[in-house]
Amino acid sequence: MVQFVHPAKEDIKLEGILGALADPMRLRIMKSLMGNEGCMSCSEAAPCPNIAKSTLSHHFRILREAGLIHTAKKGVENRNIVRTEEINQLFPGLLDLILKLSEEQ
Amino acid sequence: MVQFVHPAKEDIKLEGILGALADPMRLRIMKSLMGNEGCMSCSEAAPCPNIAKSTLSHHFRILREAGLIHTAKKGVENRNIVRTEEINQLFPGLLDLILKLSEEQ
DNA sequence: TACATTAGTTCAATAATAATGAATTATTGA
DNA sequence: TCAATAATTCATTATTATTGAACTAATGTA
């Protein structure tokens, strides 16, 4: 049985957030997740098809362990959702700003 | 003669900025530089004394090549200054927000 | 029930990046 | 000229990322 590691809200660190977002693929995953209301499976949110699924899994783990997303197994797939409320309480404006700025590049 | 590499404004990338700031020491260096009006030498801006100077030099290089700071050799030391105006034009609000949020941790 | 499919994880190996001691460069001052 | 200072570069080691292969768990189907 797979057990996902999610940090408690108080253990979410700014450096972890920045490090997790400091990667083009992870930024794109976050954009997918934020654009889509509700949950997405890993492969749905994946930015490009020609990527090893082990790599994808790794990136989701980074996002999860930084506290950016919550993952739950539902049936055969994972449902991923951004921890929007908690992140916004901890770091007001950060997520929206970064995602907005990344659009403009 | 040491030649510093500074990206042109249009080559400064959000991911590079985030990656450069995704490190506690570099965040603290940036805080030093932003708190202090004007330039600072590398060792002035260093967050702790017990750090290898090669490591410090490495961190300044990361900040420089991400486009966050400008370095110029002046006499025996380097004068480092944040590229505030350019960063703020490219990514309005980002730098101040990240530095502000990092204070609160 | 058994077998295949799907979605994703974990493991192990390799590739890339970070940290640091030692040696070096360049400037200043005695 | 020689020593001191500030920082870089180089070479080595340590850490982190990427990926193929093997595995797990849920679902669908004959």
PDB file of N, CA and C (backbone and C1' of nucleotides) in Angstrom, chain A residues 41-43 53-54 57 76 78, chain C residues 5-12:
ATOM      1  N   SER A  41      -5.310  13.550 -12.332  1.00  0.00           N
ATOM      2  CA  SER A  41      -4.367  12.446 -12.200  1.00  0.00           C
ATOM      3  C   SER A  41      -2.980  12.941 -12.627  1.00  0.00           C
ATOM      4  N   CYS A  42      -1.966  12.166 -12.307  1.00  0.00           N
ATOM      5  CA  CYS A  42      -0.601  12.570 -12.655  1.00  0.00           C
ATOM      6  C   CYS A  42      -0.442  12.718 -14.159  1.00  0.00           C
ATOM      7  N   SER A  43      -0.907  11.739 -14.916  1.00  0.00           N
ATOM      8  CA  SER A  43      -0.686  11.801 -16.361  1.00  0.00           C
ATOM      9  C   SER A  43      -1.540  12.879 -17.011  1.00  0.00           C
ATOM     10  N   LYS A  53       7.755   7.889 -16.768  1.00  0.00           N
ATOM     11  CA  LYS A  53       6.765   8.003 -15.701  1.00  0.00           C
ATOM     12  C   LYS A  53       7.426   7.988 -14.338  1.00  0.00           C
ATOM     13  N   SER A  54       8.608   7.396 -14.271  1.00  0.00           N
ATOM     14  CA  SER A  54       9.329   7.471 -12.991  1.00  0.00           C
ATOM     15  C   SER A  54       9.766   8.909 -12.701  1.00  0.00           C
ATOM     16  N   SER A  57       6.643  10.784 -11.638  1.00  0.00           N
ATOM     17  CA  SER A  57       6.345  10.400 -10.262  1.00  0.00           C
ATOM     18  C   SER A  57       7.244  11.153  -9.289  1.00  0.00           C
ATOM     19  N   VAL A  76      -7.510   3.342  -9.635  1.00  0.00           N
ATOM     20  CA  VAL A  76      -6.223   3.002 -10.213  1.00  0.00           C
ATOM     21  C   VAL A  76      -5.318   4.236 -10.368  1.00  0.00           C
ATOM     22  N   ASN A  78      -4.065   8.453  -9.222  1.00  0.00           N
ATOM     23  CA  ASN A  78      -3.873   9.401  -8.123  1.00  0.00           C
ATOM     24  C   ASN A  78      -4.646  10.675  -8.420  1.00  0.00           C
TER      25      ASN A  78
ATOM     26  P    DT C   5      -3.221  -6.717 -22.537  1.00  0.00           P
ATOM     27  O5'  DT C   5      -3.764  -5.491 -21.662  1.00  0.00           O
ATOM     28  C5'  DT C   5      -5.173  -5.287 -21.536  1.00  0.00           C
ATOM     29  C4'  DT C   5      -5.444  -4.038 -20.713  1.00  0.00           C
ATOM     30  C3'  DT C   5      -4.422  -2.914 -20.926  1.00  0.00           C
ATOM     31  O3'  DT C   5      -5.118  -1.700 -21.131  1.00  0.00           O
ATOM     32  C1'  DT C   5      -4.650  -3.404 -18.613  1.00  0.00           C
ATOM     33  P    DT C   6      -4.367  -0.331 -21.526  1.00  0.00           P
ATOM     34  O5'  DT C   6      -4.494   0.511 -20.179  1.00  0.00           O
ATOM     35  C5'  DT C   6      -5.692   0.451 -19.411  1.00  0.00           C
ATOM     36  C4'  DT C   6      -5.466   1.157 -18.085  1.00  0.00           C
ATOM     37  C3'  DT C   6      -4.490   2.318 -18.172  1.00  0.00           C
ATOM     38  O3'  DT C   6      -5.085   3.441 -17.563  1.00  0.00           O
ATOM     39  C1'  DT C   6      -3.876   0.853 -16.416  1.00  0.00           C
ATOM     40  P    DA C   7      -4.373   4.910 -17.576  1.00  0.00           P
ATOM     41  O5'  DA C   7      -3.702   4.954 -16.135  1.00  0.00           O
ATOM     42  C5'  DA C   7      -4.526   5.021 -14.974  1.00  0.00           C
ATOM     43  C4'  DA C   7      -3.642   5.174 -13.770  1.00  0.00           C
ATOM     44  C3'  DA C   7      -2.539   6.217 -13.965  1.00  0.00           C
ATOM     45  O3'  DA C   7      -2.538   7.092 -12.851  1.00  0.00           O
ATOM     46  C1'  DA C   7      -1.605   4.149 -13.289  1.00  0.00           C
ATOM     47  P    DG C   8      -1.624   8.410 -12.868  1.00  0.00           P
ATOM     48  O5'  DG C   8      -0.426   7.925 -11.952  1.00  0.00           O
ATOM     49  C5'  DG C   8      -0.763   7.489 -10.624  1.00  0.00           C
ATOM     50  C4'  DG C   8       0.290   6.535 -10.129  1.00  0.00           C
ATOM     51  C3'  DG C   8       1.679   7.144  -9.961  1.00  0.00           C
ATOM     52  O3'  DG C   8       1.815   7.552  -8.601  1.00  0.00           O
ATOM     53  C1'  DG C   8       1.701   4.862 -10.678  1.00  0.00           C
ATOM     54  P    DT C   9       3.227   8.087  -8.035  1.00  0.00           P
ATOM     55  O5'  DT C   9       3.895   6.749  -7.477  1.00  0.00           O
ATOM     56  C5'  DT C   9       3.199   5.986  -6.488  1.00  0.00           C
ATOM     57  C4'  DT C   9       4.056   4.802  -6.054  1.00  0.00           C
ATOM     58  C3'  DT C   9       5.418   5.194  -5.486  1.00  0.00           C
ATOM     59  O3'  DT C   9       5.587   4.551  -4.227  1.00  0.00           O
ATOM     60  C1'  DT C   9       5.683   3.617  -7.255  1.00  0.00           C
ATOM     61  P    DT C  10       6.829   4.914  -3.308  1.00  0.00           P
ATOM     62  O5'  DT C  10       7.941   3.837  -3.707  1.00  0.00           O
ATOM     63  C5'  DT C  10       7.637   2.444  -3.572  1.00  0.00           C
ATOM     64  C4'  DT C  10       8.796   1.613  -4.109  1.00  0.00           C
ATOM     65  C3'  DT C  10      10.176   2.050  -3.617  1.00  0.00           C
ATOM     66  O3'  DT C  10      10.841   0.869  -3.173  1.00  0.00           O
ATOM     67  C1'  DT C  10      10.177   1.865  -5.959  1.00  0.00           C
ATOM     68  P    DC C  11      12.224   0.961  -2.376  1.00  0.00           P
ATOM     69  O5'  DC C  11      13.263   0.369  -3.439  1.00  0.00           O
ATOM     70  C5'  DC C  11      12.902  -0.782  -4.206  1.00  0.00           C
ATOM     71  C4'  DC C  11      13.950  -1.042  -5.286  1.00  0.00           C
ATOM     72  C3'  DC C  11      15.373  -0.653  -4.911  1.00  0.00           C
ATOM     73  O3'  DC C  11      16.234  -1.723  -5.260  1.00  0.00           O
ATOM     74  C1'  DC C  11      14.785   0.352  -6.959  1.00  0.00           C
ATOM     75  P    DA C  12      17.748  -1.760  -4.717  1.00  0.00           P
ATOM     76  O5'  DA C  12      18.594  -1.549  -6.051  1.00  0.00           O
ATOM     77  C5'  DA C  12      18.160  -2.163  -7.273  1.00  0.00           C
ATOM     78  C4'  DA C  12      18.989  -1.633  -8.417  1.00  0.00           C
ATOM     79  C3'  DA C  12      20.417  -1.240  -8.047  1.00  0.00           C
ATOM     80  O3'  DA C  12      21.253  -1.529  -9.153  1.00  0.00           O
ATOM     81  C1'  DA C  12      19.295   0.643  -8.896  1.00  0.00           C
TER      82       DA C  12
END
